[in-house]
Coordinates of C-alpha atoms and ligand atoms in Angstrom, one line a residue:
M21 CA 8.3 -5.6 -0.2
S22 CA 6.0 -5.0 -3.5
V23 CA 2.6 -3.9 -3.1
D24 CA 1.1 -6.7 -4.5
S25 CA 2.4 -8.4 -1.7
I26 CA 1.1 -6.3 1.4
F27 CA -2.5 -6.9 -0.4
S28 CA -4.1 -7.8 -3.6
S29 CA -7.5 -7.0 -3.4
P30 CA -10.4 -9.1 -5.5
L31 CA -11.1 -5.6 -6.7
G32 CA -7.9 -4.7 -8.8
P33 CA -3.9 -4.5 -8.0
P34 CA -3.6 -1.9 -6.1
V35 CA -1.1 1.3 -6.9
C36 CA 0.3 2.5 -4.1
E37 CA 0.2 1.3 -0.3
K38 CA -2.5 3.3 0.6
D39 CA -4.8 2.1 -2.1
A40 CA -4.3 -1.3 -0.9
K41 CA -5.5 -0.2 2.8
A42 CA -8.8 1.3 1.3
L43 CA -9.3 -1.6 -1.0
Q44 CA -9.0 -4.1 1.9
F45 CA -11.4 -2.2 3.6
I46 CA -14.0 -2.1 1.2
E47 CA -13.3 -6.2 1.4
E48 CA -13.6 -5.7 4.9
M49 CA -16.9 -4.0 5.2
T50 CA -18.6 -5.8 2.2
Q51 CA -17.9 -9.3 3.2
N52 CA -19.1 -8.8 6.9
A53 CA -21.8 -6.3 5.8
D54 CA -24.5 -7.9 8.1
A55 CA -22.2 -7.6 11.1
V56 CA -21.2 -4.3 10.6
Q57 CA -24.5 -3.3 10.2
R58 CA -25.9 -4.8 13.7
K59 CA -22.4 -3.5 15.0
V60 CA -23.6 0.3 14.0
L61 CA -27.2 -0.2 14.7
A62 CA -25.5 -0.9 18.5
E63 CA -23.2 2.1 18.4
I64 CA -26.2 4.5 17.4
L65 CA -28.8 3.6 20.1
N66 CA -25.9 3.4 22.3
Q67 CA -24.6 6.7 21.8
N68 CA -28.1 8.5 21.1
A69 CA -30.1 6.4 24.1
Q70 CA -30.2 9.4 26.5
A71 CA -31.2 11.6 23.4
E72 CA -34.9 12.8 24.1
Y73 CA -36.1 11.0 20.8
L74 CA -35.1 7.5 21.7
K75 CA -36.1 7.9 25.3
R76 CA -39.6 8.8 23.9
F77 CA -39.7 4.5 23.1
N78 CA -38.2 3.5 26.5
I79 CA -35.5 1.3 24.7
D80 CA -32.8 2.0 27.2
G81 CA -30.4 -1.2 26.9
I82 CA -32.4 -2.3 24.2
M83 CA -30.0 -2.7 21.4
D84 CA -31.0 -5.5 19.3
R85 CA -32.6 -5.2 15.8
D86 CA -35.7 -6.7 16.4
T87 CA -36.7 -4.3 19.2
F88 CA -35.6 -1.5 17.4
K89 CA -37.7 -2.0 14.5
S90 CA -40.8 -3.2 16.5
V91 CA -40.4 0.2 18.6
I92 CA -39.2 2.7 16.2
P93 CA -41.3 4.1 13.6
I94 CA -40.4 5.0 10.3
I95 CA -40.4 8.9 9.9
T96 CA -40.5 11.8 7.2
Y97 CA -38.4 15.2 7.7
E98 CA -42.3 16.5 8.6
D99 CA -42.6 14.2 12.0
L100 CA -39.1 15.5 13.1
Q101 CA -39.7 19.2 12.2
P102 CA -41.0 20.5 15.4
L103 CA -37.6 18.8 16.8
I104 CA -35.4 20.4 14.5
Q105 CA -36.9 23.8 14.9
R106 CA -35.8 23.6 19.0
I107 CA -32.6 22.6 18.0
A108 CA -32.2 25.5 15.7
N109 CA -33.6 27.8 17.9
G110 CA -30.6 27.9 20.3
D111 CA -32.3 24.2 22.4
H112 CA -29.1 22.3 23.8
S113 CA -30.2 19.9 25.5
P114 CA -29.7 16.0 23.5
I115 CA -33.0 15.9 21.2
L116 CA -31.9 14.0 18.2
S117 CA -28.2 13.2 19.6
S118 CA -26.1 12.9 22.5
H119 CA -23.7 14.7 21.2
P120 CA -23.9 18.4 20.4
I121 CA -25.0 19.4 17.0
S122 CA -22.0 20.7 15.0
E123 CA -24.0 22.7 12.5
F124 CA -27.1 22.1 10.3
L125 CA -26.6 20.6 6.8
T126 CA -29.1 22.5 4.6
S127 CA -30.4 19.8 1.7
S128 CA -31.6 20.6 -1.5
G129 CA -34.9 18.9 -1.1
T130 CA -37.5 21.1 0.4
S131 CA -40.0 21.1 3.4
A132 CA -42.3 23.9 3.0
G133 CA -40.8 25.7 0.7
E134 CA -37.6 25.7 2.6
R135 CA -34.2 23.8 2.3
K136 CA -34.3 21.3 5.1
L137 CA -32.2 21.3 8.0
M138 CA -30.3 18.0 8.5
P139 CA -28.7 18.1 12.1
T140 CA -25.0 16.8 11.4
I141 CA -22.6 15.9 14.7
K142 CA -18.1 16.7 14.4
E143 CA -17.8 12.9 14.1
E144 CA -20.0 12.6 10.6
L145 CA -17.0 14.6 9.0
D146 CA -14.3 11.8 9.4
R147 CA -17.3 9.3 8.1
R148 CA -17.3 11.4 4.9
Q149 CA -13.8 11.8 4.9
L150 CA -13.6 8.0 4.7
L151 CA -15.9 7.5 1.7
Y152 CA -14.0 10.0 0.3
S153 CA -10.6 8.7 0.6
L154 CA -12.2 5.2 -1.0
L155 CA -12.9 6.9 -4.3
M156 CA -9.5 7.3 -5.9
P157 CA -7.9 3.8 -5.1
V158 CA -11.4 2.6 -7.1
M159 CA -10.6 4.8 -9.8
N160 CA -6.9 3.9 -9.9
L161 CA -7.7 0.4 -10.8
Y162 CA -9.4 1.8 -14.2
V163 CA -7.8 4.5 -14.8
K164 CA -3.4 4.3 -15.2
G165 CA -1.4 7.0 -14.3
L166 CA -3.8 9.4 -13.0
D167 CA -0.5 10.6 -11.0
K168 CA 0.8 11.9 -13.9
G169 CA -1.5 15.2 -14.0
K170 CA -4.3 16.9 -12.3
G171 CA -7.9 16.9 -11.8
L172 CA -9.7 20.5 -13.2
Y173 CA -12.8 19.9 -10.9
F174 CA -15.3 22.5 -10.4
L175 CA -16.4 22.9 -7.0
F176 CA -18.3 25.9 -5.1
V177 CA -19.0 26.7 -1.6
K178 CA -22.8 28.6 -1.2
S179 CA -24.1 31.0 1.4
E180 CA -24.2 30.0 4.5
T181 CA -26.9 31.4 7.3
K182 CA -27.1 30.9 10.9
T183 CA -30.4 29.9 13.1
P184 CA -32.1 31.8 15.5
G185 CA -30.2 29.9 18.1
G186 CA -26.7 31.1 16.6
L187 CA -25.6 27.6 14.7
L188 CA -24.8 27.1 10.9
A189 CA -26.8 26.3 8.0
R190 CA -25.2 25.7 5.1
P191 CA -24.8 22.7 2.3
V192 CA -22.8 19.8 3.2
L193 CA -20.3 20.3 0.7
T194 CA -19.7 23.8 1.8
S195 CA -19.1 22.6 5.1
Y196 CA -17.0 19.7 3.7
Y197 CA -14.7 22.6 1.7
K198 CA -14.2 24.5 4.5
S199 CA -13.5 22.2 6.7
E200 CA -9.4 21.1 7.7
H201 CA -10.1 17.7 6.4
F202 CA -10.3 19.6 2.9
K203 CA -8.1 22.8 3.3
T204 CA -5.4 21.2 4.6
R205 CA -5.4 17.5 3.1
P206 CA -1.8 15.9 2.6
Y207 CA -0.4 16.1 -1.0
D208 CA -1.5 13.0 -3.1
P209 CA -0.4 12.7 -6.0
Y210 CA -3.2 11.1 -7.1
N211 CA -5.3 13.8 -6.1
V212 CA -4.2 16.8 -7.5
Y213 CA -7.1 19.8 -8.1
T214 CA -6.3 22.7 -10.8
S215 CA -7.9 25.0 -9.0
P216 CA -6.5 26.5 -5.7
N217 CA -8.4 26.6 -2.5
E218 CA -8.5 30.0 -2.2
A219 CA -11.0 29.9 -5.7
I220 CA -13.0 26.9 -4.5
L221 CA -13.8 28.7 -1.1
C222 CA -14.5 31.8 -2.7
P223 CA -18.4 32.7 -2.1
D224 CA -18.3 34.8 -5.2
S225 CA -19.6 32.3 -7.8
F226 CA -18.6 34.5 -10.8
Q227 CA -14.6 35.1 -8.9
S228 CA -14.2 31.1 -8.2
M229 CA -15.5 29.7 -11.4
Y230 CA -13.3 32.4 -13.2
T231 CA -10.4 31.4 -11.1
Q232 CA -10.9 28.0 -11.3
M233 CA -11.8 28.0 -15.1
L234 CA -8.1 30.2 -15.4
C235 CA -6.2 27.6 -13.6
G236 CA -7.6 25.0 -15.5
L237 CA -6.8 26.6 -19.0
Y238 CA -2.8 27.5 -17.8
E239 CA -2.6 24.0 -16.9
R240 CA -4.6 22.3 -20.2
E241 CA -2.0 19.7 -21.0
E242 CA -1.6 18.5 -17.1
V243 CA -5.6 18.0 -16.5
L244 CA -6.2 14.3 -17.0
R245 CA -9.9 14.4 -15.8
V246 CA -12.7 17.2 -16.0
G247 CA -15.4 17.1 -13.3
A248 CA -17.8 18.8 -11.0
V249 CA -20.0 17.4 -8.1
F250 CA -23.2 16.7 -10.7
A251 CA -23.0 17.3 -14.9
S252 CA -25.5 20.6 -14.9
G253 CA -22.1 22.0 -12.8
L254 CA -19.9 21.1 -15.5
L255 CA -22.3 22.4 -18.1
R256 CA -22.4 25.6 -16.4
A257 CA -18.6 25.8 -16.6
I258 CA -18.7 24.8 -20.2
R259 CA -21.1 27.7 -20.9
F260 CA -19.4 30.0 -18.1
L261 CA -16.1 29.2 -20.5
Q262 CA -18.4 30.3 -24.0
L263 CA -19.8 33.5 -22.5
N264 CA -16.0 34.8 -20.8
W265 CA -13.4 33.1 -22.8
P266 CA -12.2 36.3 -24.4
Q267 CA -11.7 38.1 -21.0
L268 CA -10.0 35.0 -20.1
T269 CA -7.6 34.6 -22.8
H270 CA -6.7 38.6 -22.2
D271 CA -5.9 37.7 -18.9
I272 CA -3.2 34.6 -20.5
R273 CA -1.7 36.6 -22.9
T274 CA -0.9 39.3 -20.3
G275 CA -0.4 37.4 -17.1
S276 CA -3.0 40.0 -15.7
L277 CA -5.6 39.0 -13.6
N278 CA -9.5 39.9 -14.5
P279 CA -10.3 43.2 -12.3
K280 CA -13.9 41.9 -11.3
V281 CA -11.6 39.4 -9.4
T282 CA -12.0 41.5 -6.2
D283 CA -10.8 39.0 -3.7
P284 CA -7.6 39.4 -1.9
S285 CA -6.7 36.2 -1.1
I286 CA -7.6 34.8 -5.3
Q287 CA -5.7 38.1 -6.2
E288 CA -2.3 36.7 -4.1
C289 CA -2.6 32.6 -5.0
M290 CA -3.0 34.1 -8.9
A291 CA 0.2 36.7 -8.5
R292 CA 2.1 33.1 -8.2
V293 CA 0.2 31.5 -11.1
L294 CA -0.1 34.2 -13.5
R295 CA 2.6 34.4 -16.4
P296 CA 1.8 36.2 -20.4
D297 CA 1.5 33.4 -22.3
P298 CA 0.2 34.8 -25.8
D299 CA 1.2 30.9 -27.5
L300 CA -1.4 29.6 -25.3
A301 CA -3.7 32.2 -25.2
D302 CA -4.2 32.3 -29.0
F303 CA -4.9 28.4 -29.3
I304 CA -7.7 28.8 -26.6
A305 CA -8.9 31.9 -28.4
K306 CA -8.8 30.3 -31.9
E307 CA -10.9 26.9 -30.5
C308 CA -13.2 28.8 -28.2
A309 CA -13.8 31.1 -31.6
K310 CA -15.3 28.5 -33.5
E311 CA -18.9 27.9 -33.7
N312 CA -19.0 24.5 -33.5
W313 CA -18.0 23.7 -30.0
K314 CA -18.2 19.7 -30.7
G315 CA -15.2 18.1 -28.7
I316 CA -14.4 21.2 -27.1
I317 CA -13.2 20.0 -24.0
T318 CA -10.9 17.6 -25.5
R319 CA -10.0 20.3 -27.8
V320 CA -9.0 22.4 -24.7
W321 CA -7.9 19.9 -22.4
P322 CA -6.5 17.0 -24.8
N323 CA -5.0 14.6 -21.9
T324 CA -8.4 14.3 -20.5
K325 CA -9.3 10.4 -20.0
Y326 CA -12.8 10.6 -18.5
L327 CA -15.3 13.6 -16.7
D328 CA -15.9 12.8 -13.2
V329 CA -19.5 14.3 -12.5
I330 CA -22.9 12.4 -11.8
V331 CA -25.1 11.4 -14.4
T332 CA -27.3 9.1 -12.6
G333 CA -30.4 10.2 -11.8
A334 CA -32.1 13.6 -13.2
M335 CA -29.0 14.3 -14.3
A336 CA -29.0 11.7 -16.8
Q337 CA -30.8 14.5 -19.0
Y338 CA -27.7 15.7 -19.9
I339 CA -25.9 13.1 -21.0
P340 CA -26.4 14.0 -24.6
T341 CA -25.1 17.6 -23.9
L342 CA -21.7 16.0 -21.9
D343 CA -21.3 13.7 -24.6
Y344 CA -21.1 16.4 -27.2
Y345 CA -18.8 18.6 -25.4
S346 CA -16.6 16.3 -24.9
G347 CA -16.6 13.8 -27.7
G348 CA -18.0 10.8 -25.8
L349 CA -15.3 10.5 -23.0
P350 CA -16.4 8.2 -20.2
L351 CA -18.9 9.6 -17.5
A352 CA -17.7 8.1 -14.4
C353 CA -20.4 8.6 -11.2
T354 CA -18.2 7.8 -8.5
M355 CA -20.4 8.5 -5.6
Y356 CA -24.1 8.3 -3.7
A357 CA -24.5 10.6 -1.2
S358 CA -27.1 13.1 0.6
S359 CA -27.1 15.7 3.3
E360 CA -28.3 13.3 5.6
C361 CA -25.6 11.0 4.9
Y362 CA -23.1 9.6 2.8
F363 CA -24.5 6.2 1.4
G364 CA -22.1 4.6 -1.0
L365 CA -19.4 4.3 -3.9
N366 CA -19.4 3.1 -7.6
L367 CA -16.9 0.2 -7.2
T368 CA -16.9 0.2 -11.5
P369 CA -16.9 3.9 -12.0
M370 CA -16.1 3.9 -15.9
S371 CA -19.5 1.4 -16.3
K372 CA -21.6 3.2 -18.9
P373 CA -24.0 5.5 -17.1
S374 CA -27.4 3.6 -17.6
Q375 CA -25.7 0.3 -15.8
V376 CA -24.4 2.4 -12.3
S377 CA -24.7 0.5 -9.5
Y378 CA -24.2 1.9 -6.1
T379 CA -22.8 -0.2 -3.3
I380 CA -23.8 1.0 -0.3
M381 CA -21.1 1.2 2.6
P382 CA -22.3 -0.8 5.6
N383 CA -20.4 1.5 8.2
M384 CA -22.0 4.6 6.8
A385 CA -25.6 4.3 8.9
Y386 CA -28.1 1.6 9.6
F387 CA -29.8 1.1 6.3
E388 CA -33.5 -0.6 5.9
F389 CA -34.8 -1.1 2.3
L390 CA -38.8 0.1 2.3
P391 CA -40.2 -2.1 -1.0
H392 CA -41.1 0.6 -3.0
D393 CA -44.8 0.5 -4.0
P394 CA -46.6 3.3 -4.7
N395 CA -49.9 1.9 -4.3
S396 CA -49.5 0.8 -0.8
S397 CA -49.1 2.4 2.5
V398 CA -46.3 2.4 5.0
H399 CA -45.5 -0.7 6.8
A400 CA -42.9 -1.2 9.1
S401 CA -42.8 -5.0 9.1
K402 CA -41.8 -5.0 5.3
L403 CA -38.3 -3.3 5.8
V404 CA -36.2 -5.4 4.9
D405 CA -32.2 -5.1 6.1
L406 CA -29.0 -4.5 3.9
V407 CA -28.3 -7.9 3.2
N408 CA -31.7 -9.0 2.4
V409 CA -32.7 -7.1 -0.6
E410 CA -33.7 -9.1 -3.7
I411 CA -31.9 -8.6 -7.0
G412 CA -34.6 -6.8 -9.2
K413 CA -36.4 -5.2 -6.8
E414 CA -37.3 -1.6 -6.1
Y415 CA -36.9 0.0 -2.6
E416 CA -37.2 3.0 -0.6
L417 CA -34.3 4.1 1.1
V418 CA -34.6 4.7 5.2
I419 CA -31.6 5.5 7.3
T420 CA -31.1 5.7 11.1
T421 CA -28.2 7.6 11.5
Y422 CA -25.4 8.6 14.2
A423 CA -26.3 12.1 13.8
G424 CA -29.5 11.1 15.0
L425 CA -31.8 10.5 12.3
C426 CA -34.0 7.1 13.0
R427 CA -35.7 5.2 10.4
Y428 CA -36.1 8.5 8.5
R429 CA -37.1 8.4 4.2
V430 CA -34.6 9.5 2.7
G431 CA -37.1 9.7 -0.5
D432 CA -34.7 7.6 -3.0
I433 CA -36.4 5.0 -4.6
L434 CA -33.4 2.4 -5.7
R435 CA -33.4 -0.4 -7.6
V436 CA -31.1 -3.8 -6.8
T437 CA -29.1 -4.7 -10.0
G438 CA -26.7 -7.1 -7.8
F439 CA -24.4 -7.7 -5.1
Y440 CA -20.4 -7.1 -4.2
N441 CA -20.0 -9.7 -1.4
S442 CA -22.7 -9.7 0.5
A443 CA -23.5 -5.6 0.3
P444 CA -26.0 -5.3 -2.5
Q445 CA -24.8 -2.9 -4.9
F446 CA -28.3 -0.4 -6.3
H447 CA -29.2 1.3 -9.1
F448 CA -30.7 4.9 -8.4
V449 CA -34.2 4.9 -10.1
R450 CA -35.6 8.4 -9.2
R451 CA -36.2 10.7 -6.0
R452 CA -39.6 10.2 -4.9
N453 CA -41.9 13.2 -5.7
V454 CA -39.9 15.3 -7.5
L455 CA -41.7 16.0 -11.0
L456 CA -39.4 18.7 -12.2
T457 CA -35.7 19.2 -12.0
I458 CA -32.9 21.3 -13.5
D459 CA -29.9 21.6 -11.1
S460 CA -30.1 21.0 -7.5
D461 CA -33.8 22.1 -7.2
K462 CA -36.9 19.5 -6.4
T463 CA -40.2 21.0 -7.9
D464 CA -43.3 19.0 -6.7
E465 CA -46.9 18.3 -8.1
A466 CA -48.2 20.5 -5.3
E467 CA -45.5 23.0 -5.7
L468 CA -46.2 23.4 -9.3
Q469 CA -49.7 23.4 -8.8
K470 CA -49.5 26.2 -6.3
A471 CA -47.5 28.3 -8.5
V472 CA -49.8 28.6 -11.3
E473 CA -52.9 29.1 -8.7
N474 CA -50.4 32.0 -7.9
A475 CA -49.8 33.1 -11.3
S476 CA -53.4 32.4 -13.0
Q477 CA -54.8 35.1 -10.5
L478 CA -53.6 38.0 -13.1
L479 CA -55.5 36.6 -15.9
H480 CA -58.8 37.5 -13.9
E481 CA -58.6 41.1 -15.4
F482 CA -58.8 39.7 -18.5
N483 CA -61.7 37.1 -17.7
S484 CA -59.5 34.4 -17.8
S485 CA -58.3 31.6 -16.5
V486 CA -55.9 28.4 -17.0
A487 CA -57.8 25.5 -18.2
E488 CA -54.8 22.8 -18.0
Y489 CA -51.7 22.5 -17.9
T490 CA -48.1 20.6 -18.1
S491 CA -44.7 21.2 -17.9
Y492 CA -41.0 20.2 -19.2
A493 CA -37.9 20.7 -18.2
D494 CA -36.1 21.7 -21.1
T495 CA -32.0 21.2 -20.9
N496 CA -31.8 22.1 -24.5
T497 CA -30.7 25.3 -23.2
I498 CA -27.9 26.3 -21.0
P499 CA -28.7 26.8 -18.6
G500 CA -31.8 24.6 -18.7
H501 CA -34.9 26.3 -17.3
Y502 CA -38.9 25.3 -16.7
V503 CA -41.4 25.3 -19.6
M504 CA -45.4 25.3 -18.4
Y505 CA -47.7 25.2 -21.2
W506 CA -50.8 26.5 -20.4
E507 CA -54.4 26.3 -22.3
L508 CA -56.1 29.5 -21.4
L509 CA -59.9 29.7 -20.9
V510 CA -60.6 33.1 -22.6
K511 CA -64.2 34.2 -22.2
D512 CA -63.8 37.4 -24.2
S513 CA -61.2 36.7 -27.1
S514 CA -61.7 40.3 -27.9
N515 CA -59.4 40.7 -24.4
F516 CA -57.0 37.9 -24.7
P517 CA -54.1 38.6 -21.9
S518 CA -51.2 40.7 -23.2
E519 CA -48.0 39.9 -23.6
K520 CA -46.9 41.7 -20.6
V521 CA -49.4 40.0 -18.3
L522 CA -48.5 36.5 -19.4
S523 CA -44.6 37.3 -19.0
Q524 CA -45.8 38.1 -15.6
C525 CA -47.2 35.2 -14.7
C526 CA -43.7 33.8 -15.7
L527 CA -42.4 35.3 -12.4
V528 CA -45.1 34.9 -9.8
M529 CA -44.5 31.2 -11.1
E530 CA -41.1 31.8 -10.1
E531 CA -41.6 34.0 -7.2
S532 CA -43.9 30.9 -5.7
L533 CA -41.4 27.8 -6.1
N534 CA -39.0 26.7 -3.3
S535 CA -35.6 28.6 -1.9
V536 CA -33.9 25.8 -3.8
Y537 CA -35.3 26.6 -7.2
R538 CA -34.9 30.7 -6.8
Q539 CA -31.4 30.0 -5.3
C540 CA -30.4 28.1 -8.8
R541 CA -32.5 31.1 -10.8
V542 CA -30.6 33.9 -8.6
A543 CA -27.2 33.1 -6.9
D544 CA -26.2 30.2 -9.0
N545 CA -27.5 31.1 -12.5
S546 CA -28.0 27.3 -12.9
I547 CA -31.7 27.7 -13.7
G548 CA -32.8 30.2 -16.7
P549 CA -35.8 32.4 -16.9
L550 CA -39.0 30.3 -16.6
E551 CA -41.1 30.1 -19.8
I552 CA -44.7 30.0 -20.9
R553 CA -46.0 28.4 -23.9
V554 CA -49.6 29.1 -24.5
V555 CA -50.9 26.2 -26.7
K556 CA -54.6 26.6 -28.9
S557 CA -57.7 25.7 -27.1
G558 CA -58.3 22.1 -27.5
T559 CA -54.9 21.1 -27.1
F560 CA -54.9 19.0 -24.0
E561 CA -57.9 17.1 -25.0
E562 CA -55.6 15.9 -28.2
L563 CA -53.4 14.6 -25.7
M564 CA -55.8 12.9 -23.9
D565 CA -56.9 11.5 -27.3
Y566 CA -53.6 10.5 -28.0
A567 CA -52.9 8.6 -24.8
I568 CA -56.3 6.8 -25.0
S569 CA -54.8 6.0 -28.6
R570 CA -51.9 4.1 -26.9
G571 CA -54.3 2.4 -24.2
A572 CA -54.6 5.0 -21.5
S573 CA -58.2 4.4 -19.7
I574 CA -60.9 7.0 -20.9
N575 CA -62.0 6.6 -17.1
Q576 CA -58.4 6.8 -15.3
Y577 CA -57.0 9.6 -17.0
K578 CA -55.0 12.0 -15.5
V579 CA -53.3 15.5 -17.7
P580 CA -49.5 14.6 -16.9
R581 CA -48.4 17.6 -14.9
C582 CA -44.9 16.6 -16.8
V583 CA -44.0 15.8 -20.0
S584 CA -41.1 14.5 -21.9
F585 CA -42.4 12.0 -24.3
T586 CA -41.3 13.2 -27.8
P587 CA -44.5 12.7 -29.7
I588 CA -46.6 14.5 -26.5
M589 CA -43.6 17.5 -26.7
E590 CA -44.3 17.7 -30.7
L591 CA -48.0 17.8 -30.5
L592 CA -48.1 20.3 -27.7
D593 CA -45.2 22.5 -29.6
S594 CA -47.0 22.2 -33.1
R595 CA -49.9 24.0 -30.9
V596 CA -47.9 26.8 -29.8
I597 CA -49.7 30.2 -30.1
S598 CA -47.4 32.4 -28.2
V599 CA -44.5 32.3 -25.8
H600 CA -43.3 34.5 -22.8
F601 CA -40.3 34.5 -20.7
S602 CA -40.0 35.4 -16.9
P603 CA -39.1 39.2 -17.5
S604 CA -36.8 39.5 -14.4
L605 CA -34.8 37.1 -11.2
P606 CA -37.3 36.3 -8.6
H607 CA -36.5 37.5 -5.6
W608 CA -33.9 35.5 -3.2
T609 CA -31.8 35.7 0.0
P610 CA -30.0 33.1 2.1
E611 CA -32.2 34.2 5.2
R612 CA -34.8 31.4 5.4
C613 CA -38.3 32.9 5.9
R614 CA -38.8 30.2 8.5
Ligands
LIG948 P1 -29.0 16.6 -0.9 O1 -29.5 16.1 0.3 O2 -29.3 17.8 -1.5 O3 -27.3 16.5 -0.6 O4 -29.3 15.8 -2.3 C1 -29.1 14.4 -1.9 C2 -29.8 13.7 -3.2 O5 -29.1 13.8 -4.4 C3 -29.8 12.3 -2.8 O6 -31.1 11.8 -1.8 C4 -30.4 11.8 -4.4 O7 -31.6 11.9 -4.6 C5 -29.3 12.7 -5.3 N1 -28.2 12.5 -5.3 C6 -27.1 11.9 -4.4 N2 -26.1 11.7 -5.2 C7 -26.6 10.6 -6.4 C8 -26.4 10.0 -7.4 N3 -25.2 9.7 -7.7 N4 -27.2 9.7 -8.1 C9 -28.5 10.1 -8.7 N5 -28.4 10.6 -7.4 C10 -28.0 10.8 -6.1

């Protein structure tokens, strides 16, 4: 029996029986989105009815949406923080979920400077796995022959800690890569990676990256797709190649392993991979030694059909650089997910980044949508169900999950672009309250303000202060870094703050930023040293004049705390009188402060 006769999906003809099943699942879920949502909510309420949180609202036995919506409040992480702290401290009673909390997933979103802790339950892993299992069947509709080669994916685990009560706290992908779902995944010819599990699971980021790159270089002809989770991660890998190709090609030439790779399980598995290949080493060394790295990805991996990286949302800032290194290969954004919940997937993954829309899968959680109006307060009555969102409108995502988050504001702003069957499709607009981001860090206005205040204390001895400031996420460098433009109020011009103190100000700012920023700086090396550019006195007045000339109201004008518009950047850069960088790394340890 041919695959087509088993099931021919409206999405396209599946390439194998497994794909046919996955595509059929997508059809069923999206055709019956509202019914699935009703079932999901009933299941969640049923499952967690005896948990302390839901018991507060006396809805035992009431499973309908209207009662749920009229009784349960819309909340943020801060509202749940005391309950989450109790779970973290070892309270095993059913607090949010009736099922035992299996671990905490540490979000890249922070609260009071620390990663948010998202409680999760065992069965959520199956739900995540289910969403992953839909990605290749959709991709196979658009890119043929992916079973004829491999994927070079740079995947990493990060450090994990234990809460005072003994629960593991780690990022969701670390949890997934360390799970049996990933480690003992069955062979799938459409989803073969060049990176061995031993390399992905190595907690030392240098050894992990080195090994993954080495394996990718050995199999350069087999590689059909190159990827990482986010665009910033793939660029980090390119930078790594730039810095380490002499040693990598030495290893390939001689068939030996860099002595810096000391992890015994990597050494053991690489013993099976390593072989002297002087021709390959010569080729790679010749390409890497060229000054011009334009198109390096397709030069080194000539059969790459697309890059698999998320370039929507904040990651859009990396598109030009990726285009440069890949010679304009298609960029596939396949899924939309978070520590709280995996949301959905892109049903047309080869669409241009600006046109990417994610279809939320109604089986993942119960979804509601808060019409996004920055000027109005939150009204529960305004929340809209998944199937009732309107094309063209923007909403903030609110979720109710099996793990016990109830009407929880994720913080993502989404715009409806259309529907697939009855399931809406969303363009990711932005995350609420994020001013600066380079990698997974998210710095808001209040954090930046506090950091400036802390740093400006150092200027007191020079009888000076920061009169005005703004910031910029500079992604022209790899890794990218934060740039601060400071206009100083210097009372005694013969006592201008010294270079030493201004570079110290950079470090104090970094010390003041949240733990995700500092982890990116220290452990991941994905953010470069913070830079302060001191501008001439009067620059911010010119900035205001410029804004007013473009129609801003003089009464309402506020200094933008982050800039990216080219004419403004040019104005600021033309007024720079000195430039200072953080002289060392800020403090960071995996341990939480609270
Ligand atoms: P985390 O909680 O650290 O896992 O981060 C999850 C957040 O990353 C989401 O809430 C989004 O803000 C962002 N994110 C995840 N997937 C995408 C995507 N495909 N496009 C844009 N932003 C995304």
